[in-house]
Short mmCIF file of N, CA and C in Angstrom, two decimals:
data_model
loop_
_atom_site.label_atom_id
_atom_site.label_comp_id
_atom_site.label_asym_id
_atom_site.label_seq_id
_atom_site.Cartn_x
_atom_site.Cartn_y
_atom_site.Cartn_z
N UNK A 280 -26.90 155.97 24.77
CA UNK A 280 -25.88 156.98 24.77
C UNK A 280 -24.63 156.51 25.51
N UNK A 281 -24.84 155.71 26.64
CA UNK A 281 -24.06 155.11 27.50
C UNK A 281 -23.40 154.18 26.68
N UNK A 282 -23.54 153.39 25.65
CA UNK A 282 -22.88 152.37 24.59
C UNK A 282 -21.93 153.37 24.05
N UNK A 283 -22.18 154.63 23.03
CA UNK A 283 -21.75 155.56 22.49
C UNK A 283 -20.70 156.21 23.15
N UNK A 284 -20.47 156.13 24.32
CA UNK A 284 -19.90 157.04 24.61
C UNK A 284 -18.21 155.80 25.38
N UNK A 285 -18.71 154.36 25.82
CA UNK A 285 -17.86 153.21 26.19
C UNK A 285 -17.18 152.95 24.94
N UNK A 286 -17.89 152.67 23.62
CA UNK A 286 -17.22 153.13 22.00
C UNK A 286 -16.47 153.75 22.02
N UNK A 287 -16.53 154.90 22.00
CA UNK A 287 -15.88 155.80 21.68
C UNK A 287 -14.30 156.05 22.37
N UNK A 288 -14.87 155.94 23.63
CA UNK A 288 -13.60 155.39 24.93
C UNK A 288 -12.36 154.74 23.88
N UNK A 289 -13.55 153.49 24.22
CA UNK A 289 -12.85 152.25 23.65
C UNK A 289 -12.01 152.22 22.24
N UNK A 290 -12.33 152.86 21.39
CA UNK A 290 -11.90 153.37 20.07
C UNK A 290 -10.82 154.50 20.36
N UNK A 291 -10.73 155.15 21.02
CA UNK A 291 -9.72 155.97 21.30
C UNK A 291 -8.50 155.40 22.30
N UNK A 292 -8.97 154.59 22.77
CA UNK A 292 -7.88 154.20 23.92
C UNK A 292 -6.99 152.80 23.01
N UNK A 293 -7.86 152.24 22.11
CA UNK A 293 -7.04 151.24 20.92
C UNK A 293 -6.18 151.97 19.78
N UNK A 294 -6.71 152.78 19.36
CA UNK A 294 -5.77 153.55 18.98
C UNK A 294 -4.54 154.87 18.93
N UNK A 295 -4.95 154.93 19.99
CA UNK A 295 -3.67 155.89 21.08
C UNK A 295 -2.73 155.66 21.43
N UNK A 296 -2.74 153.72 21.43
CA UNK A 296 -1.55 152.85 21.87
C UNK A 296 -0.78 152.38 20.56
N UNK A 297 -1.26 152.44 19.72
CA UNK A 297 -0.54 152.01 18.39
C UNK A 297 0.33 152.76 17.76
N UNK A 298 0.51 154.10 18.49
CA UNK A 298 2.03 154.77 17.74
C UNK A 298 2.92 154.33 18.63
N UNK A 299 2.58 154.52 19.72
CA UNK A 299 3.74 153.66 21.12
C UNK A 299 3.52 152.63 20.62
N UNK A 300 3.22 151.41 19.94
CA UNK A 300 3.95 150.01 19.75
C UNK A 300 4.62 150.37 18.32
N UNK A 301 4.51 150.99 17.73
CA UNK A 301 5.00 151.24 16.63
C UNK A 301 6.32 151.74 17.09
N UNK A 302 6.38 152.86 17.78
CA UNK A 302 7.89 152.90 18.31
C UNK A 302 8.73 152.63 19.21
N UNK A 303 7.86 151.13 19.19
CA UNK A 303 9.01 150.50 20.69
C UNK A 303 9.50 149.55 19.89
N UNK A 304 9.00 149.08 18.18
CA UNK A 304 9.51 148.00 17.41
C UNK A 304 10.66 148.80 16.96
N UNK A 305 10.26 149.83 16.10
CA UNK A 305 11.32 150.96 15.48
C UNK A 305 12.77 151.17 16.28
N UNK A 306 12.43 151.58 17.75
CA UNK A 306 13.52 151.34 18.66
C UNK A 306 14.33 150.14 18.58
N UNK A 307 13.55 149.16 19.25
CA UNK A 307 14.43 147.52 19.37
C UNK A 307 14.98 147.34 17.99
N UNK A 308 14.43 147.50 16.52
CA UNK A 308 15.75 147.16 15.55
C UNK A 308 16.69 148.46 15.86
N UNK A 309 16.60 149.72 16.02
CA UNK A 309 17.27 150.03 15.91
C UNK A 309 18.77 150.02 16.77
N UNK A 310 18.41 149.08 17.99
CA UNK A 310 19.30 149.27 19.05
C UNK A 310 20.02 147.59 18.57
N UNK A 311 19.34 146.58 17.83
CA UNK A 311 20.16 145.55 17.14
C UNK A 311 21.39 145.73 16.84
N UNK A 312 22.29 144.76 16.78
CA UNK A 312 23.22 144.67 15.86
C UNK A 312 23.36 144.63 14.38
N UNK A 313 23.79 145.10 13.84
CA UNK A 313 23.56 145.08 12.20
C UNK A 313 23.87 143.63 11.81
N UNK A 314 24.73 142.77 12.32
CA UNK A 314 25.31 141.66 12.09
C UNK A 314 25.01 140.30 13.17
N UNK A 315 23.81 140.31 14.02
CA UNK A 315 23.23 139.82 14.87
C UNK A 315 23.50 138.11 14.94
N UNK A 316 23.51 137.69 13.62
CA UNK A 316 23.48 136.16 13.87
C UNK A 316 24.16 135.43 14.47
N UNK A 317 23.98 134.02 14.72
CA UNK A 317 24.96 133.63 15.92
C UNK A 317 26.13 133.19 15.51
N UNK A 318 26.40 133.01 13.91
CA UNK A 318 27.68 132.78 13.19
C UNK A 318 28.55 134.06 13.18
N UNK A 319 28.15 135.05 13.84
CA UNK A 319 28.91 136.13 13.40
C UNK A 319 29.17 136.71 14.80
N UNK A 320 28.04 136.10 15.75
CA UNK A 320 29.03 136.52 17.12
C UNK A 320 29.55 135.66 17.42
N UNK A 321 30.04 134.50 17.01
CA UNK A 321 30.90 133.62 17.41
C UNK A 321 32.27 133.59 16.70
N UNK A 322 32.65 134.47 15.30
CA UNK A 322 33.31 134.68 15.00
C UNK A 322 34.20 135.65 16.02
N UNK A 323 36.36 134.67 15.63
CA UNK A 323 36.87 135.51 16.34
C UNK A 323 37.56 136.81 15.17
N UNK A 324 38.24 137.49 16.22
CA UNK A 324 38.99 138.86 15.54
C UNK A 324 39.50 138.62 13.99
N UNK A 325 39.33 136.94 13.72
CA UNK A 325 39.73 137.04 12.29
C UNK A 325 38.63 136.29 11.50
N UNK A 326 37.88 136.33 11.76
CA UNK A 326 36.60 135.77 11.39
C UNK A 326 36.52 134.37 10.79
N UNK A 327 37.39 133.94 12.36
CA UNK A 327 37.18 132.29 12.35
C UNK A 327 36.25 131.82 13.40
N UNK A 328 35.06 130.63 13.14
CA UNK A 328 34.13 130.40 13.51
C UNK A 328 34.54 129.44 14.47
N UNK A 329 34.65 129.17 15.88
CA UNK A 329 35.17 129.24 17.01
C UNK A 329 34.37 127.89 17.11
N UNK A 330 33.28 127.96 17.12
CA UNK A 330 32.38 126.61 17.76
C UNK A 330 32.63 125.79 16.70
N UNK A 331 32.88 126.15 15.23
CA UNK A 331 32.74 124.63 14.32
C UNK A 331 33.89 124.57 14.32
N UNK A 332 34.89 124.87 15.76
CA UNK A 332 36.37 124.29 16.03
C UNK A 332 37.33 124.99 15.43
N UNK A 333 37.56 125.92 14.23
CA UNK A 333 38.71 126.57 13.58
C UNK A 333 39.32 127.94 14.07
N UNK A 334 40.29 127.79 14.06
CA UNK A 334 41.22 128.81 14.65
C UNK A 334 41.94 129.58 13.49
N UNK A 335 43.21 130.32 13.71
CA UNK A 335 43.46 131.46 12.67
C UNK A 335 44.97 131.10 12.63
N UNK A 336 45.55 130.62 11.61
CA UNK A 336 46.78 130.25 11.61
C UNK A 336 47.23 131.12 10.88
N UNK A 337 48.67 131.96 11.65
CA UNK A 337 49.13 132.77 11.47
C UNK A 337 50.41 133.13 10.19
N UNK A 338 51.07 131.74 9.92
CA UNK A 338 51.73 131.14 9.39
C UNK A 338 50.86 130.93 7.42
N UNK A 339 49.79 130.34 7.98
CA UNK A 339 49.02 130.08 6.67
C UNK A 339 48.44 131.28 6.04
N UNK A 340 47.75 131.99 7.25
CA UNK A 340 46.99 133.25 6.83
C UNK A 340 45.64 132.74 6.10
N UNK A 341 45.05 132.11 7.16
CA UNK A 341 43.64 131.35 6.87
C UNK A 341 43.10 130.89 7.96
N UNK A 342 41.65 130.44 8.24
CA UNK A 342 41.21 129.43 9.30
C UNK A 342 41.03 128.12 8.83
N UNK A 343 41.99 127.95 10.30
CA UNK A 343 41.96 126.26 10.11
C UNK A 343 41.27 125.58 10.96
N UNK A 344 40.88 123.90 10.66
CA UNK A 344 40.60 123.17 12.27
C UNK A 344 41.17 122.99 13.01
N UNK A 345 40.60 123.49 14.49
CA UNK A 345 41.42 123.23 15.77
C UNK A 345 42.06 121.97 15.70
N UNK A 346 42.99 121.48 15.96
CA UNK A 346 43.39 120.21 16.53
C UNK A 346 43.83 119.44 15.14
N UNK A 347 44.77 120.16 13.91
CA UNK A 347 44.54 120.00 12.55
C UNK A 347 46.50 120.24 12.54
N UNK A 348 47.04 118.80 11.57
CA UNK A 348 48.32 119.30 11.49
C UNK A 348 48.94 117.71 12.03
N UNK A 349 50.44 118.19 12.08
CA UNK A 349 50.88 116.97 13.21
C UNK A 349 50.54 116.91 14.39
N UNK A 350 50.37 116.33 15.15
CA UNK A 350 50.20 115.92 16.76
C UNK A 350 51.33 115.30 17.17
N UNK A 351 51.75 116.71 18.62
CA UNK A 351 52.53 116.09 19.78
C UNK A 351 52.29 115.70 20.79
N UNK A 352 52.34 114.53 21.36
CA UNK A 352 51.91 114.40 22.24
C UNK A 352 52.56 114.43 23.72
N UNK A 353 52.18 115.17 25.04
CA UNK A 353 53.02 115.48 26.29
C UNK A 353 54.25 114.87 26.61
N UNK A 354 55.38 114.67 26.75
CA UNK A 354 56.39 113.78 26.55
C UNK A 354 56.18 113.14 27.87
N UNK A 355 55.20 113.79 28.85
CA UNK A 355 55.16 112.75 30.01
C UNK A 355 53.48 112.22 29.84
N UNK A 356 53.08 112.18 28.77
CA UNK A 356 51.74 111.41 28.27
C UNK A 356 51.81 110.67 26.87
N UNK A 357 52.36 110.15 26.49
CA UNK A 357 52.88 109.61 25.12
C UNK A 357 51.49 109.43 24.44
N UNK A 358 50.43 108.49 25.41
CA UNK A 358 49.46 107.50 25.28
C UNK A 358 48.43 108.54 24.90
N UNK A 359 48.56 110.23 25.13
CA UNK A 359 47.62 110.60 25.54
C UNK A 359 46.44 110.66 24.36
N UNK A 360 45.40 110.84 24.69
CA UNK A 360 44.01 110.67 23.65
C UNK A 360 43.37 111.68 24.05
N UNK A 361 43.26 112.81 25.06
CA UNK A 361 42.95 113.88 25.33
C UNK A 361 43.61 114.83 24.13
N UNK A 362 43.18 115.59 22.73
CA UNK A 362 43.70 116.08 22.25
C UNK A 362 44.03 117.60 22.38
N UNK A 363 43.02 118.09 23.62
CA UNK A 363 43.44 119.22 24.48
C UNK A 363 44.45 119.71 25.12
N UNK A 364 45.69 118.29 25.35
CA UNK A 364 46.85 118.52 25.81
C UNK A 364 47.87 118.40 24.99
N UNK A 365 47.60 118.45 23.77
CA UNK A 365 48.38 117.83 22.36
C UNK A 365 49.03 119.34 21.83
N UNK A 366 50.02 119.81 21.46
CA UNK A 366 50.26 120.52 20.22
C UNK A 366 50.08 119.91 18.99
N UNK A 367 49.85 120.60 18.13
CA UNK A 367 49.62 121.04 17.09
C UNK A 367 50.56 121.62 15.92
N UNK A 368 51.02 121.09 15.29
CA UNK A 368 52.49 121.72 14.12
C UNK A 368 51.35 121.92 12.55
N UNK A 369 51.52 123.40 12.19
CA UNK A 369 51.51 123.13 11.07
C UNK A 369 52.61 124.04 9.99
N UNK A 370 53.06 123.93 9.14
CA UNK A 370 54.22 124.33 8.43
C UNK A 370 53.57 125.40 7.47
N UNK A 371 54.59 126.35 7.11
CA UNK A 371 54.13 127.38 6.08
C UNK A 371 54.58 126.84 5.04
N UNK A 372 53.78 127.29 3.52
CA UNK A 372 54.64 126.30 2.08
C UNK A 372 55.95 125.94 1.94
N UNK A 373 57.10 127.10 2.14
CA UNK A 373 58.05 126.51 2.03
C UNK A 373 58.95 126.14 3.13
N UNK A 374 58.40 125.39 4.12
CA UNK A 374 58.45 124.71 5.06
C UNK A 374 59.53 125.39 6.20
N UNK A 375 59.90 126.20 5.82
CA UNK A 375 61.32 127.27 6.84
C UNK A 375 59.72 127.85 8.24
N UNK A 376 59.22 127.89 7.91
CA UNK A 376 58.45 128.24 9.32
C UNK A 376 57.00 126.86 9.79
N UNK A 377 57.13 127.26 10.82
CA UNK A 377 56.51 125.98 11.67
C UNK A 377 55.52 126.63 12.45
N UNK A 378 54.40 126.91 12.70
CA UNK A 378 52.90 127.10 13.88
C UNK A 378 52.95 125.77 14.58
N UNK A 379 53.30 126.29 16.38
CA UNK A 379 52.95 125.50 16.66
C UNK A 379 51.90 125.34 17.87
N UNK A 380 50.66 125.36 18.03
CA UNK A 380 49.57 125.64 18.39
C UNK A 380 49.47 124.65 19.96
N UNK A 381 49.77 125.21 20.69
CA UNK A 381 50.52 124.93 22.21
C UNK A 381 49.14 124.39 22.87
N UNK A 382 49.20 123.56 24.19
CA UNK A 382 47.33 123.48 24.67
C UNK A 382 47.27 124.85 25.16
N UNK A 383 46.21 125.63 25.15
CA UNK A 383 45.69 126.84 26.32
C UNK A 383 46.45 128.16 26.18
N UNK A 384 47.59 128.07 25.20
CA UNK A 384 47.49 129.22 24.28
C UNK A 384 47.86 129.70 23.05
N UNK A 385 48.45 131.04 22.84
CA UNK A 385 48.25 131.40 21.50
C UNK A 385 49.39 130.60 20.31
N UNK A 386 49.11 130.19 19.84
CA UNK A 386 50.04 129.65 18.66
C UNK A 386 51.45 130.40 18.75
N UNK A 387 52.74 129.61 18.52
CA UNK A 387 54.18 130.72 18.44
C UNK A 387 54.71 130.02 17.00
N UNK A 388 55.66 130.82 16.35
CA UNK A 388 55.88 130.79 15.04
C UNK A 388 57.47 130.67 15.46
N UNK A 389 57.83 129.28 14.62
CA UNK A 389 59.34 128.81 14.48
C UNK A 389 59.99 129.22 13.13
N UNK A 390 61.04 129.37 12.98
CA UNK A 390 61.69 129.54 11.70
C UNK A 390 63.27 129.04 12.04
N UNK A 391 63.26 128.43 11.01
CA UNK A 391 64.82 127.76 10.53
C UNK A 391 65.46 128.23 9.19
N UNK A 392 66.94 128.49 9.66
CA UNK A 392 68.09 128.52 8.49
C UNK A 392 68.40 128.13 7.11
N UNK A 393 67.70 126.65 7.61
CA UNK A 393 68.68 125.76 6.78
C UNK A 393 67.72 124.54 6.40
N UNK A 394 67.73 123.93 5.78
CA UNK A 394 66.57 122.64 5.45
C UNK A 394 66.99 121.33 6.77
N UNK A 395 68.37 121.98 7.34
CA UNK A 395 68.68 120.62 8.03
C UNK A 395 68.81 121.39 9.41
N UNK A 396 68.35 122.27 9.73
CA UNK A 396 68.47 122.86 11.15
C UNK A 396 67.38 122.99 11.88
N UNK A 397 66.30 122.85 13.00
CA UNK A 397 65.78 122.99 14.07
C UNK A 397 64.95 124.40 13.46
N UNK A 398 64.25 124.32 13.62
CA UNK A 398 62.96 125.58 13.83
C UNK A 398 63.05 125.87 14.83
N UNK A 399 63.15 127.42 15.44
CA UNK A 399 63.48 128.02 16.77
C UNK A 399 62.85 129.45 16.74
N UNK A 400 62.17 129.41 18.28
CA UNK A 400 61.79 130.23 18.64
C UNK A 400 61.99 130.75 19.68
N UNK A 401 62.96 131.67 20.08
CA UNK A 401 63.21 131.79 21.73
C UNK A 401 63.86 130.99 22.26
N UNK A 402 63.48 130.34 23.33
CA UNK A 402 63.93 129.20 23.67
C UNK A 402 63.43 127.79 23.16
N UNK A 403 62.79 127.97 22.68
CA UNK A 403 61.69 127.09 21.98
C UNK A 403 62.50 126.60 20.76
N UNK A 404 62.49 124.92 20.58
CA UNK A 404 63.25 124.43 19.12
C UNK A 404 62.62 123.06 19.16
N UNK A 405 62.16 123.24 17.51
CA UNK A 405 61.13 122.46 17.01
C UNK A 405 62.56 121.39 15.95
N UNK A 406 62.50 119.92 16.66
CA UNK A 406 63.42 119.06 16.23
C UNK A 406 63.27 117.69 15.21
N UNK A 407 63.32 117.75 14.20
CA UNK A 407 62.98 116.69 13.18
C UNK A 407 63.81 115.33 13.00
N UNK A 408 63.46 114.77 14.07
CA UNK A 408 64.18 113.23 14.15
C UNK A 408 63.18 112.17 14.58
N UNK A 409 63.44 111.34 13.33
CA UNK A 409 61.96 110.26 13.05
C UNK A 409 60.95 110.71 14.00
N UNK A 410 60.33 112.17 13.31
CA UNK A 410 59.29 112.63 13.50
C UNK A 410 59.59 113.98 14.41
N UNK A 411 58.98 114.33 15.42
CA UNK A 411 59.11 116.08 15.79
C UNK A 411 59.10 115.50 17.09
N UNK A 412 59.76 116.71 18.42
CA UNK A 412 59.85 116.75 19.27
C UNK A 412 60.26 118.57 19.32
N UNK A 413 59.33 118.84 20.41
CA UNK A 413 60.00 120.39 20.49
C UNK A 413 60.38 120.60 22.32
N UNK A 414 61.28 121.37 22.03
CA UNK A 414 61.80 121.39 23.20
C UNK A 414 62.19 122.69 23.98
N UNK A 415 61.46 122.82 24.96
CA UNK A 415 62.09 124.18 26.02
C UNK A 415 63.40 124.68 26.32
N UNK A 416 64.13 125.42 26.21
CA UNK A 416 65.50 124.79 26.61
C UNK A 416 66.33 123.90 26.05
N UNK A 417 66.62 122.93 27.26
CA UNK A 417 66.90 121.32 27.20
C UNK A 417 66.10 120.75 27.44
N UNK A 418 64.72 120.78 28.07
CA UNK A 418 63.39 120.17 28.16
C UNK A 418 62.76 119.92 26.78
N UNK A 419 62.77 118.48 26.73
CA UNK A 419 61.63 117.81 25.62
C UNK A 419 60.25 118.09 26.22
N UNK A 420 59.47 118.99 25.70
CA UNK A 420 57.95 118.98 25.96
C UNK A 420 56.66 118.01 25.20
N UNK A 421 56.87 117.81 24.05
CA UNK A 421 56.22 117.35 23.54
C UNK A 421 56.92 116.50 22.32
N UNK A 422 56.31 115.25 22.12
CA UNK A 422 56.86 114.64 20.60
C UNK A 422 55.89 113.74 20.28
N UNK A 423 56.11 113.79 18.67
CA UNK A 423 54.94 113.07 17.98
C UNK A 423 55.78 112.41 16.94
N UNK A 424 54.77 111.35 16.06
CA UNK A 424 55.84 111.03 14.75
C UNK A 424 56.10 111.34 13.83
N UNK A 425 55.23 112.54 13.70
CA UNK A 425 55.31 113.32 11.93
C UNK A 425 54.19 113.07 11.18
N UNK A 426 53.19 111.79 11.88
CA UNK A 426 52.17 112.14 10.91
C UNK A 426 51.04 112.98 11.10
N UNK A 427 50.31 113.11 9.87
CA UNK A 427 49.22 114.05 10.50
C UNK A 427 47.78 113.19 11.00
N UNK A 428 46.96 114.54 11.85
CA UNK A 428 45.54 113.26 12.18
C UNK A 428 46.13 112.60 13.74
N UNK A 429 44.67 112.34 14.28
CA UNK A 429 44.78 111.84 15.51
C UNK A 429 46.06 110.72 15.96
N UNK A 430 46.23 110.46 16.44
CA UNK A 430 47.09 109.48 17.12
C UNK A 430 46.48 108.33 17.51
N UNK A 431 46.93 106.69 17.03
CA UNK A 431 46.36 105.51 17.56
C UNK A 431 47.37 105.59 18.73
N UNK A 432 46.25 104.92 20.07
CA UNK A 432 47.28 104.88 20.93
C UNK A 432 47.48 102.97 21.41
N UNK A 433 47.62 102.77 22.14
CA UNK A 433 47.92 100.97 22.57
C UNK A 433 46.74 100.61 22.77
N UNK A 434 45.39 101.30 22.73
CA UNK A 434 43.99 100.48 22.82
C UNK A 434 43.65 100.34 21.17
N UNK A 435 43.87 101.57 20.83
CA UNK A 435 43.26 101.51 18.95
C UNK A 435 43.80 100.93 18.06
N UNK A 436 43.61 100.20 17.32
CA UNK A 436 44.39 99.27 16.48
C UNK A 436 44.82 100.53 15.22
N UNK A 437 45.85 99.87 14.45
CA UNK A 437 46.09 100.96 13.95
C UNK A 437 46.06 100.46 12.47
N UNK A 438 46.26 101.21 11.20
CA UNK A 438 45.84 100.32 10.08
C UNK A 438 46.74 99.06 9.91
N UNK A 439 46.04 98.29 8.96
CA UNK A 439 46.93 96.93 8.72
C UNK A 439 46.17 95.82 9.67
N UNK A 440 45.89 96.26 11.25
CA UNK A 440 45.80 94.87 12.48
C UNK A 440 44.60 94.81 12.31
#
């Protein structure tokens, strides 16, 4: 009787607990995110994917790769190979506006007149002489040569050597 009755226990106390696990699963999805994956919390406000490097060019109205375009390089680092300290130029189709994607912050948008005039923003003027230089003011901040893609610097050979 003493078996019968530890049974019975036992049979009631295994299944007494199974609506409580049933609604502690029911809960946890429901307290999920609908959109949980890690591609989608890593997406930013424009649903550019941040870790595989692309950013949101404002100019293009698309995501692009970080570090994608011409390269300027610090006018007091010419050499530099850190591309973290580099701007970034990229042009809208019909080339009157210029993104130019600054180190550490948000991209600013140039526009020019004229096919032969300076892209300007503020104080900011983006200058096209054998290759780009943009400049603060009267401060040269940055210049590159116009092409696109990393920069060889005096260690990297460059094509042709």
């Amino acid at each position: 009787m003493n078996k019968n009755i530890a049974l019975f226990v036992l049979f009631i106390t295994l299944f007494s607990c199974k609506p409580n696990l049933e609604e502690q699963q029911i809960i946890a999805k429901s307290n999920q995110p609908k959109d949980s994956t890690i591609a989608n919390v890593d997406k930013d406000k424009n649903g550019c994917l941040a870790s595989a490097g692309y950013i949101w060019s404002k100019v293009n109205k698309e995501c692009v790769p970080s570090y994608t375009g011409i390269q300027l390089n610090p006018i007091n680092n010419k050499d530099n190979e850190d591309e973290t300290l580099s701007a970034f130029i990229l042009f809208g189709e019909d080339g009157n506006q210029a993104e130019v994607f600054l180190p550490s912050q948000e991209s600013i948008i140039l526009s020019r007149k004229t096919k032969d005039s300076p892209w300007v923003y503020n104080d900011y003027q983006l200058v096209s002489s054998n290759g780009y230089l943009l400049k603060k003011g009267s401060e040269i901040l940055f210049l590159g040569d116009g092409e696109l893609g990393k920069k060889a610097t005096h260690d990297e050979p460059t094509e042709g050597e």
